[in-house]
CSV table of C-alpha atoms and ligand atoms in Angstrom, one decimal:
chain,number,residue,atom,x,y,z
A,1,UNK,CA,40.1,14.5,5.9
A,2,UNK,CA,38.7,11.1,6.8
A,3,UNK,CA,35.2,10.7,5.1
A,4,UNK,CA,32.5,9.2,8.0
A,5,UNK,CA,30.4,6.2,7.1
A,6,UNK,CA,27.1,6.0,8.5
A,7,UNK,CA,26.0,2.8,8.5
A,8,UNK,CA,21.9,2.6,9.2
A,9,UNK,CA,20.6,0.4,12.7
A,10,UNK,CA,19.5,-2.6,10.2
A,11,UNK,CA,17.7,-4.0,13.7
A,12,UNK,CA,14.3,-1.9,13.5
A,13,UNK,CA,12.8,-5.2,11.8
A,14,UNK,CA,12.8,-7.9,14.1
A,15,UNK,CA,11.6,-10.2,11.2
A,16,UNK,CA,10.8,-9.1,7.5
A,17,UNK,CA,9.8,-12.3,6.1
A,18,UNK,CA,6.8,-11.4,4.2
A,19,UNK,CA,6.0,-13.7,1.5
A,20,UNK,CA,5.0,-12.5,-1.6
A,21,UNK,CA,3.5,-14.0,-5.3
A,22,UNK,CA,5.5,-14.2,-8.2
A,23,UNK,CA,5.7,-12.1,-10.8
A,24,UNK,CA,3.8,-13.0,-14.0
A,25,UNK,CA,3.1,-9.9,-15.7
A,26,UNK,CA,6.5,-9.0,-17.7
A,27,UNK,CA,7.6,-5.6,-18.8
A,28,UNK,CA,6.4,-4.8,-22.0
A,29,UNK,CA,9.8,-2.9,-22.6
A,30,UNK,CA,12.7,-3.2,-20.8
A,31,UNK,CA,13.1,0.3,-18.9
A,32,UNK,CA,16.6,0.3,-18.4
A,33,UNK,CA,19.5,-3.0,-18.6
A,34,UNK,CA,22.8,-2.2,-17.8
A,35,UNK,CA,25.8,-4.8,-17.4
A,36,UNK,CA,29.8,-5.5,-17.9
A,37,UNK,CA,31.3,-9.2,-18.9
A,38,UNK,CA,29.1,-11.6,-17.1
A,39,UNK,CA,27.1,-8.8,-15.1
A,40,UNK,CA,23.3,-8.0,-16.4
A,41,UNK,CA,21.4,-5.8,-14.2
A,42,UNK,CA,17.7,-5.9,-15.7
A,43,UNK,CA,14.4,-4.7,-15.1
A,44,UNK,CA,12.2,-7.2,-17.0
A,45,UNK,CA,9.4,-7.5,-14.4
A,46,UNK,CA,6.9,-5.8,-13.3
A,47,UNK,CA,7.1,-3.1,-10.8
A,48,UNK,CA,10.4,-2.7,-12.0
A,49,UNK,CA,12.0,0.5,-11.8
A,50,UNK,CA,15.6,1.8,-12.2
A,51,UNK,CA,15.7,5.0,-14.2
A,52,UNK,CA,19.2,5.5,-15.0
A,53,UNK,CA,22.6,2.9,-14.4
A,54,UNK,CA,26.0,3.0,-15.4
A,55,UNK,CA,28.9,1.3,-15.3
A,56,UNK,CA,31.4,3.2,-13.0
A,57,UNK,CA,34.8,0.7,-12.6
A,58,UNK,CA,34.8,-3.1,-11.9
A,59,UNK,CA,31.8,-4.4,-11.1
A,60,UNK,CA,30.5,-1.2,-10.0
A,61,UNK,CA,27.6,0.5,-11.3
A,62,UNK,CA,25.9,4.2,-10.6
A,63,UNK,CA,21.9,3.8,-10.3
A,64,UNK,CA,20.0,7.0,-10.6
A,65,UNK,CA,16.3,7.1,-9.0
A,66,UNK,CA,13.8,10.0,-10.8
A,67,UNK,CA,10.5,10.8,-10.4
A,68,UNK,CA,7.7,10.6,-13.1
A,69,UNK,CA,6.9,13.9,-12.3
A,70,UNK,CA,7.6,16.9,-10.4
A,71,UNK,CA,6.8,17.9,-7.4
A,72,UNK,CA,5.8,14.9,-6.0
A,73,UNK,CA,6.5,13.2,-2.2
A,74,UNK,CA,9.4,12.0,-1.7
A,75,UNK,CA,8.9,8.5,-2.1
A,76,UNK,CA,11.9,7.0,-4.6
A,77,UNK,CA,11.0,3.4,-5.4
A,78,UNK,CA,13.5,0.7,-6.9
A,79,UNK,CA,13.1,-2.6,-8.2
A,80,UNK,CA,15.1,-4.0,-10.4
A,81,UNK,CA,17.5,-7.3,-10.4
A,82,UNK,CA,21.4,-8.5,-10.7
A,83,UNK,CA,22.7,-11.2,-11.9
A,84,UNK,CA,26.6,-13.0,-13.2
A,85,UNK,CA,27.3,-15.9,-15.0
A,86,UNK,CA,29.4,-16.9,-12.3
A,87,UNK,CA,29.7,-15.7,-8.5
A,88,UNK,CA,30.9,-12.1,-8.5
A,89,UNK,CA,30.7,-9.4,-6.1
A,90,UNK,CA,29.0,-6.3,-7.4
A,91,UNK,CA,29.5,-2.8,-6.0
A,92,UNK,CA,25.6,-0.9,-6.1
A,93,UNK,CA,25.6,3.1,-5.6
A,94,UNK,CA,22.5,4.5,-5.8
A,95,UNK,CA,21.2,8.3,-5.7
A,96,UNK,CA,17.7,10.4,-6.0
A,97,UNK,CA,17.2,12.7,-8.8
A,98,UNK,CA,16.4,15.9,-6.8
A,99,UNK,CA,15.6,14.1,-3.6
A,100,UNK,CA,17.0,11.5,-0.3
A,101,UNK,CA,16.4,8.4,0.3
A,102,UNK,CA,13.2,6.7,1.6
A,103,UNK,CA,13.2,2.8,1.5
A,104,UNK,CA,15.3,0.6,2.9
A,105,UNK,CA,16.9,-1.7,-0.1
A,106,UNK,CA,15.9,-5.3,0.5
A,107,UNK,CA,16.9,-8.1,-1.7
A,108,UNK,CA,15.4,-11.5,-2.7
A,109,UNK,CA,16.2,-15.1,-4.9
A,110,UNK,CA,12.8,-15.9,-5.0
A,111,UNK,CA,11.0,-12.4,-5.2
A,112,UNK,CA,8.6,-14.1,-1.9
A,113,UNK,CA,10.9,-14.2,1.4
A,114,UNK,CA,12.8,-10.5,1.3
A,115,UNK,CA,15.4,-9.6,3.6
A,116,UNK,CA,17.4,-6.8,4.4
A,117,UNK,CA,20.4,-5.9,3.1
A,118,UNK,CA,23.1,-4.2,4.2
A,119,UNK,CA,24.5,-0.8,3.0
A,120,UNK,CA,26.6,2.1,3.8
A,121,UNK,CA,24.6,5.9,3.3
A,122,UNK,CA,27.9,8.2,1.6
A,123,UNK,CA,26.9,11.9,1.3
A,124,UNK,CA,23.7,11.4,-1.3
A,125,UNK,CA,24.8,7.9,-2.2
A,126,UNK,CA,23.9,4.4,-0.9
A,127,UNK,CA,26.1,1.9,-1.4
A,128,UNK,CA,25.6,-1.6,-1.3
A,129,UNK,CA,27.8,-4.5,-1.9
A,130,UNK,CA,25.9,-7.5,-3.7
A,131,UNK,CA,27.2,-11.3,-4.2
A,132,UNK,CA,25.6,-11.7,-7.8
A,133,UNK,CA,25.0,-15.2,-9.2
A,134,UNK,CA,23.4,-17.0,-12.0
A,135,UNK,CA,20.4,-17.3,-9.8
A,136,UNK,CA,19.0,-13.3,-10.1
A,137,UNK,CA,18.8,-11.5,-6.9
A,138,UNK,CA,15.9,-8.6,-6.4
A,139,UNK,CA,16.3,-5.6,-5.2
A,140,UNK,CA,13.8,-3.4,-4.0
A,141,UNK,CA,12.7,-0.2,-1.8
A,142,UNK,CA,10.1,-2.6,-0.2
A,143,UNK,CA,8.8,-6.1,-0.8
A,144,UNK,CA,7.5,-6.5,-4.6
A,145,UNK,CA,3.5,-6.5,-4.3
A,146,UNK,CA,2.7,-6.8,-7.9
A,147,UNK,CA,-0.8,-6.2,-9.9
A,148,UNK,CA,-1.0,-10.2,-9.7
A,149,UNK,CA,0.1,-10.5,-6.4
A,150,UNK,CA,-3.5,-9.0,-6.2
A,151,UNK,CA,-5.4,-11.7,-8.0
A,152,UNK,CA,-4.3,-14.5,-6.4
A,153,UNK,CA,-4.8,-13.5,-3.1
A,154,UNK,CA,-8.2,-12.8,-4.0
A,155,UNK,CA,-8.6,-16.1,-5.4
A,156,UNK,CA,-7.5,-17.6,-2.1
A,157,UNK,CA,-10.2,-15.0,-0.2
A,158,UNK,CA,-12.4,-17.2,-2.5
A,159,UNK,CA,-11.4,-20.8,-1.5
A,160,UNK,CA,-12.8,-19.4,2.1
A,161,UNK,CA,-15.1,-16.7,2.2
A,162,UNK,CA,-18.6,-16.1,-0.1
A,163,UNK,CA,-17.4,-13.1,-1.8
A,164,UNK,CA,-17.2,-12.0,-5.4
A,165,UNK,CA,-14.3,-10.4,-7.9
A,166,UNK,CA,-14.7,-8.9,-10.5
A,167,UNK,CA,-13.7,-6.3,-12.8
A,168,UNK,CA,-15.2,-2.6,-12.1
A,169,UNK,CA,-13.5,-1.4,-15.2
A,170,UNK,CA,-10.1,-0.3,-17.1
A,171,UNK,CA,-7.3,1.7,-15.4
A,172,UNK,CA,-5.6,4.2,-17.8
A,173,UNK,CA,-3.4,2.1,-19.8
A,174,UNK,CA,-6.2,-0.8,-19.9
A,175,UNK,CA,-5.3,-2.8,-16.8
A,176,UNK,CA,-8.4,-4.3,-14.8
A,177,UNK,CA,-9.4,-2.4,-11.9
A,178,UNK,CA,-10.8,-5.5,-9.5
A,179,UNK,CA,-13.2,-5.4,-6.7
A,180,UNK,CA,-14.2,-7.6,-3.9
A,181,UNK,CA,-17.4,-8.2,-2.3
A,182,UNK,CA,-19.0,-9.7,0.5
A,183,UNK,CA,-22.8,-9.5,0.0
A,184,UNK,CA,-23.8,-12.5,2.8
A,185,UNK,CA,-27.2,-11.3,3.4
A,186,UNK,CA,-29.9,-9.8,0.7
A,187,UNK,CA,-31.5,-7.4,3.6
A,188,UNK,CA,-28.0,-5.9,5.0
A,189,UNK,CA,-27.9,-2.3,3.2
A,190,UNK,CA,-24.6,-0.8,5.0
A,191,UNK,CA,-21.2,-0.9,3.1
A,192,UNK,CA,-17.7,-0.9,4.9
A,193,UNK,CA,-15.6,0.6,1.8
A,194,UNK,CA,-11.7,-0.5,1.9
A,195,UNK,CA,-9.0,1.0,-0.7
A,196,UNK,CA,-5.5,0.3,-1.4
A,197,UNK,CA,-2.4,1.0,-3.5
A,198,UNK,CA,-3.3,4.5,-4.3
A,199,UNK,CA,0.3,5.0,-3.9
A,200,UNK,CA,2.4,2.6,-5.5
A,201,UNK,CA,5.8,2.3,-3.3
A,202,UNK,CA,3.3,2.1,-0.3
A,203,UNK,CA,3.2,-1.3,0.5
A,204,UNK,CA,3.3,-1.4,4.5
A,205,UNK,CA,-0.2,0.4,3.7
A,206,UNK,CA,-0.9,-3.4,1.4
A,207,UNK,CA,0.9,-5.3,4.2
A,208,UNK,CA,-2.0,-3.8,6.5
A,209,UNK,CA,-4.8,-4.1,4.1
A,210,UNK,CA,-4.4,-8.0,3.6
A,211,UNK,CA,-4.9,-9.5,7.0
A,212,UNK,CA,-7.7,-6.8,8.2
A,213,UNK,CA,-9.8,-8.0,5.1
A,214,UNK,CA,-8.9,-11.7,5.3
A,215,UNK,CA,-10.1,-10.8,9.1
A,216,UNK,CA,-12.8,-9.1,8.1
A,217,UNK,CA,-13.7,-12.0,5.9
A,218,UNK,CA,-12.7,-14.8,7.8
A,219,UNK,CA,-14.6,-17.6,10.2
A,220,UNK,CA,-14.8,-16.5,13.2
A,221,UNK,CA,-18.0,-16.1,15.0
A,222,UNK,CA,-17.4,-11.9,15.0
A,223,UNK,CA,-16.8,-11.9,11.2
A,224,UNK,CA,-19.6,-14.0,10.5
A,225,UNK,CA,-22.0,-11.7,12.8
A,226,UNK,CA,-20.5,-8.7,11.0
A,227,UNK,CA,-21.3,-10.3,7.6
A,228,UNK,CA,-24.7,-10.9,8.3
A,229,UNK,CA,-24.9,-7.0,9.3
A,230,UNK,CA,-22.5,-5.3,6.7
A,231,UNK,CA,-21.5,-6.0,3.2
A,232,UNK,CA,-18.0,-5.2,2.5
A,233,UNK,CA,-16.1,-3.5,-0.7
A,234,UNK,CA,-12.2,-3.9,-0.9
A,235,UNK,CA,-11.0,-2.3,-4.3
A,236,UNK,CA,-7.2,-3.3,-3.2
A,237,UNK,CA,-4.7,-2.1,-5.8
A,238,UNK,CA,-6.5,1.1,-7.7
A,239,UNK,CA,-3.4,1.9,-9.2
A,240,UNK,CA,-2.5,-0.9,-11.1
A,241,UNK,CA,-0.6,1.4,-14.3
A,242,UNK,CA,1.5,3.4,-11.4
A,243,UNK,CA,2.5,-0.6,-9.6
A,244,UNK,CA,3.4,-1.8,-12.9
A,245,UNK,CA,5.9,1.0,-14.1
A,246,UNK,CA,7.3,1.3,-10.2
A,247,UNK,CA,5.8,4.8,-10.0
A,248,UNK,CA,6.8,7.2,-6.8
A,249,UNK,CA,3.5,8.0,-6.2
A,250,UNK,CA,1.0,9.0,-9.5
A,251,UNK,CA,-1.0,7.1,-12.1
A,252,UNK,CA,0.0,6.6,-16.2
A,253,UNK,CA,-1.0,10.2,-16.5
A,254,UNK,CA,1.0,11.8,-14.3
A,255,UNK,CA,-1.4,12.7,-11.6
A,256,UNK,CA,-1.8,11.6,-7.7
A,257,UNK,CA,-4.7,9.5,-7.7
A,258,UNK,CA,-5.0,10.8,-3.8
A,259,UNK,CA,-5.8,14.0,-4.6
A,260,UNK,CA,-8.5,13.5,-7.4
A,261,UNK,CA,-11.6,12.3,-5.2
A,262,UNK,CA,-12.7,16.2,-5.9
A,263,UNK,CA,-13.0,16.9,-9.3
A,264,UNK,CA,-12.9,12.8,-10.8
A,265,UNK,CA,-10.2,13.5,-13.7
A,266,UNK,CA,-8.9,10.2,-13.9
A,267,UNK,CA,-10.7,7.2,-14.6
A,268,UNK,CA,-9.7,5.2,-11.7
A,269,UNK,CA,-11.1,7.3,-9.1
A,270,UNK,CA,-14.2,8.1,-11.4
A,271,UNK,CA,-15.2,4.3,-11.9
A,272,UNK,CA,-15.5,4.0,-7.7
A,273,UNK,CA,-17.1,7.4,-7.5
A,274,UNK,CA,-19.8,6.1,-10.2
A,275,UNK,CA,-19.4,2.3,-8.3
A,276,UNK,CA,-20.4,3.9,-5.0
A,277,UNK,CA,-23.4,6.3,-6.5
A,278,UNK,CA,-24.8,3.8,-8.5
A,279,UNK,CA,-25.1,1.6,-4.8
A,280,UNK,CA,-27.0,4.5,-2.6
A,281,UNK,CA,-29.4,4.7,-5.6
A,282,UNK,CA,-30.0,1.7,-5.3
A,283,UNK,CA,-31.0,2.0,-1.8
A,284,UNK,CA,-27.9,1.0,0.1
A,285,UNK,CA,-25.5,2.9,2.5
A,286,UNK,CA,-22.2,3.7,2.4
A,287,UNK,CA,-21.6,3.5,6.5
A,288,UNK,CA,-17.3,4.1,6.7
A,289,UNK,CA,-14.1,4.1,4.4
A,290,UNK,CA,-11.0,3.1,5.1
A,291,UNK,CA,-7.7,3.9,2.7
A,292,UNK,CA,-4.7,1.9,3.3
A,293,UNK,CA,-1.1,3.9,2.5
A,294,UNK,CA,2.2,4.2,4.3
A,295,UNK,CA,4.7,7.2,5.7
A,296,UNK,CA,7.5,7.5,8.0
A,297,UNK,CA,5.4,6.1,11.2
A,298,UNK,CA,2.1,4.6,12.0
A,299,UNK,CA,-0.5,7.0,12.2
A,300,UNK,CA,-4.5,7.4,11.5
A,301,UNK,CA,-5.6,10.6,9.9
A,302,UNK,CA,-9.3,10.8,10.4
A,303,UNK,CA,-12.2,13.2,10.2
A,304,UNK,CA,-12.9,15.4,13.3
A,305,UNK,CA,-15.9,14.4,15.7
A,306,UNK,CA,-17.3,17.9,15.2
A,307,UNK,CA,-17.3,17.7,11.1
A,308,UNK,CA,-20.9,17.0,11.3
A,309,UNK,CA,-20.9,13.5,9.7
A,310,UNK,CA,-23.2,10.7,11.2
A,311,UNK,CA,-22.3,8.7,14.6
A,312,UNK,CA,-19.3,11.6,15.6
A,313,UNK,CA,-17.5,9.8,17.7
A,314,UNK,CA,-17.5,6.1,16.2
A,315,UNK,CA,-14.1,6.6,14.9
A,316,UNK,CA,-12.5,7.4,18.4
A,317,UNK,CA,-14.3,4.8,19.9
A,318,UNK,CA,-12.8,2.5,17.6
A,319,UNK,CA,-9.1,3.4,17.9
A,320,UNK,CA,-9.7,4.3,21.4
A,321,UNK,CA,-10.7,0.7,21.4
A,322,UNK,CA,-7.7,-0.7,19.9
A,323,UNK,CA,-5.5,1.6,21.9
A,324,UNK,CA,-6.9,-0.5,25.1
A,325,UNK,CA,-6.5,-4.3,23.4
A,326,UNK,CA,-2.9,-3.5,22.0
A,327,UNK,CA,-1.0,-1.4,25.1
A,328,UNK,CA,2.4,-2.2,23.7
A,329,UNK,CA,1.2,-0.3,20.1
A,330,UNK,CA,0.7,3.9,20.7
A,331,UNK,CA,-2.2,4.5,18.4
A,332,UNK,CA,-2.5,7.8,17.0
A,333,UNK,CA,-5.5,10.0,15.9
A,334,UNK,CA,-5.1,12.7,13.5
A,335,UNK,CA,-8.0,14.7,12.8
A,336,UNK,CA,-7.6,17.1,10.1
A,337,UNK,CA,-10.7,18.4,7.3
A,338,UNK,CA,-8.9,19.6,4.0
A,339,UNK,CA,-12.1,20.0,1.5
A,340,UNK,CA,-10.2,20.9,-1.2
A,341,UNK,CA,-7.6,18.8,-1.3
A,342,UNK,CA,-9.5,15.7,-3.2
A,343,UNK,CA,-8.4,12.7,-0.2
A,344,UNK,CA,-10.2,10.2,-0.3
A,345,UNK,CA,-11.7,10.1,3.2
A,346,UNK,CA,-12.6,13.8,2.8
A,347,UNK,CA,-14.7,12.5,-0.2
A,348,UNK,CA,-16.4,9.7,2.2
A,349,UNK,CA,-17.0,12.1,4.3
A,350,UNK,CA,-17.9,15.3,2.2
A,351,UNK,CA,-20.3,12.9,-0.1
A,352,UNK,CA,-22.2,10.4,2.3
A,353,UNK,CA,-22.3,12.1,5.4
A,354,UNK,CA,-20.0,9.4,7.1
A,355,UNK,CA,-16.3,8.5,8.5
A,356,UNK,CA,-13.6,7.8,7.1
A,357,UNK,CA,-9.9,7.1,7.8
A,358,UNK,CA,-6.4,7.0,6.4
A,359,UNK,CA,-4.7,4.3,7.8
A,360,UNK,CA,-1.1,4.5,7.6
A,361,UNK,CA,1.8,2.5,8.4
A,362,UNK,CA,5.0,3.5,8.9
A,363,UNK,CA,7.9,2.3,5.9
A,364,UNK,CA,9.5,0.6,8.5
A,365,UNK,CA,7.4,-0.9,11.4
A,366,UNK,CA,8.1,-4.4,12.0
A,367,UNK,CA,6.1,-6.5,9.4
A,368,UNK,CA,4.7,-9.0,12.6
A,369,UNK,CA,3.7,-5.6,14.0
A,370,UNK,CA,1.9,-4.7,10.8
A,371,UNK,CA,-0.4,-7.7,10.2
A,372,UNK,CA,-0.9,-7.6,14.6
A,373,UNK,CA,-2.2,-4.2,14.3
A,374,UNK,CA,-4.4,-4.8,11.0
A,375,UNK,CA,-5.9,-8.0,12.9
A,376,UNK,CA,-6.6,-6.0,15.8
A,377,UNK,CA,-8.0,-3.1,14.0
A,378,UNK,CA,-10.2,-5.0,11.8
A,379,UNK,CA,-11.5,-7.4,14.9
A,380,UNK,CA,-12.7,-4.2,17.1
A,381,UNK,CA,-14.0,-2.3,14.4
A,382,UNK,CA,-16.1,-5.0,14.2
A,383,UNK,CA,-16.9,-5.5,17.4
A,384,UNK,CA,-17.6,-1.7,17.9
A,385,UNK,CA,-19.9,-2.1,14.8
A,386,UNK,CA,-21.8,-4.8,16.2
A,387,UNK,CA,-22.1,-3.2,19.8
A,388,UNK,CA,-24.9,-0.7,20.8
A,389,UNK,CA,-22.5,2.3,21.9
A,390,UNK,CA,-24.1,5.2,21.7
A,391,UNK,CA,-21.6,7.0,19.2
A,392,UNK,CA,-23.2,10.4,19.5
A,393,UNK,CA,-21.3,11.0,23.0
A,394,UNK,CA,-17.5,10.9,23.7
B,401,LIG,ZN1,-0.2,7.4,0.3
């Protein structure tokens, strides 16, 4: 019987030229290295992840994707790279442990400009043929937003906006867990929280975070105004041991990080709970939160406008709001209350009386798209902060 190849519509990005750092912080072990005559597949980096490879014929190798833990979403990552001492075409198949495929593989020479690459799905398999060189090509479920990736961009925040970065304490296995503040004026009181990186393969959910801060932050006449009203908190990458080891989706102990904002096991979410308790004793207020992750489409989960948290309907104002400026983007509100779950808007919520939001974009909506909305959303938030809409009425 003649086997069907499905090949995938490659065309849903229109451009995926997203330019990421370089990656400084090296694998203190090599995970997994696998390689025939003048072949080396490695994972020497960070974020690197490739659980299992063999060697299955000429220049063709089996890669096995498994969790860190079960259950846990489906959300396989990969990163690792291939390389030959001389120009050699490399045969890739790759299968999930238990599980399908999510992300798209995407390849890289300089681990900044990633494109797409081309492969065939084959029952559980996806194949993908690779020209390897001595230059090493990347390969990854997404574009490789490392825990340095994270300093330097807020370094560059730094070069033009007043804010501060520092260290709120240790993740885990020891890594710093930053913050990133903008404190313009000594009498503003109200906090706009911003999280990231909860889940590690998530990066559409980073690709969104980084142009509504640097919006948030930025020159304009609206930011400025905004700045002089609200002091900002970013806490970008909280999951800096699950980005280094390429986690699925949970911290160095095993645990979703996402589902902790309840009971405050781990130390990552405990260091922002204690963080953001130590500020409203001190007399300021926490006045929304916003986490930044990713899923199959673009969505907004938010708290319903009959939870009983302050200005109800602020948050369908706001993407009401956007709905209007972007016609060509379909925004959608998902209002759902889970107290036990530990989310982190539900904490937000449950704990200072206020609104928050997960804001998710999907694995694979265009990356122009991504920072368009994120502009977008971060400029009439703003401008529906700043306004005098009455928030109590629909
Ligand atoms: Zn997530």
């Amino acid at each position: 019987m003649k086997k069907t190849l499905l090949i995938y519509p490659l065309l849903l990005f229109s451009s995926l030229l997203f330019s990421c750092g370089t990656f400084k912080e090296n694998k203190e072990t090599s995970r997994e290295t696998c390689g025939q005559g003048n072949v080396k597949i490695t994972t020497d980096f960070s974020t690197a992840r490739m659980d299992e490879c063999q060697n299955t014929g000429d220049n063709a190798y089996l890669i096995t994707l498994k969790p860190e833990g079960t259950p846990i979403n489906s959300s396989p990552w990969y990163a690792f790279k291939v390389q030959a001492t001389e120009p050699t075409f490399v045969t890739l198949t790759m299968k999930v442990q238990g599980d399908s495929h999510r992300y798209l593989p995407k390849v890289s020479t300089d681990g900044k400009v990633w494109q797409l690459q081309d492969y065939v799905i084959k029952g559980d398999r996806l194949v993908m043929n690779i020209k390897a060189s001595p230059k090493a090509v990347y390969i990854a479920g997404q574009e490789i937003i490392d825990n340095q990736y994270y300093v330097d961009w807020a370094k560059r925040l730094q070069q033009s906006s007043n804010v501060s970065h520092d260290i709120m304490g240790q993740s885990t296995q020891g890594r710093p867990l930053y913050k990133i503040e903008s404190r313009a004026n000594p009498q503003a009181k109200e906090w706009i929280v911003i999280l990231g990186r909860q889940h590690p393969p998530e990066i559409t959910g980073a690709l969104a975070l980084f142009p509504f801060v640097e919006t948030l932050l930025s020159t304009s006449e609206l930011a400025i105004n905004f700045r002089k009203k609200y002091n900002v908190l970013v806490i970008p990458n909280i999951n800096p041991d699950g980005v280094h080891a390429g986690n699925w989706r949970f911290n160095a102990n095993g645990l979703d990080l996402n589902r902790d904002w309840k009971n405050f096991t781990q130390i990552e979410t405990r260091l922002i709970n204690q963080y953001l308790e130590k500020l409203v004793l001190g007399g300021q207020k926490i006045k929304f939160a916003i986490d930044f992750h990713s899923t199959r489409r673009d969505i907004f989960y938010t708290m319903p406008s009959d939870y009983g948290v302050e200005s109800p309907y602020f948050v369908e104002h706001w993407l009401g709001a956007l709905d209007q400026h972007m016609p060509e983007f379909n925004v959608i509100q998902k209002p759902g209350n889970n107290p036990d779950l530990g989310v982190s808007k539900q904490y937000f919520s449950d704990k200072f009386d206020v609104h928050a939001i997960t804001y998710e974009m999907g694995d694979n909506t265009d990356r122009a798209d991504i920072n368009r909305i994120a502009v977008n959303a971060s400029n009439t938030l703003m401008d529906i902060l700043l306004s005098d809409i009455d928030h109590t009425k629909k």
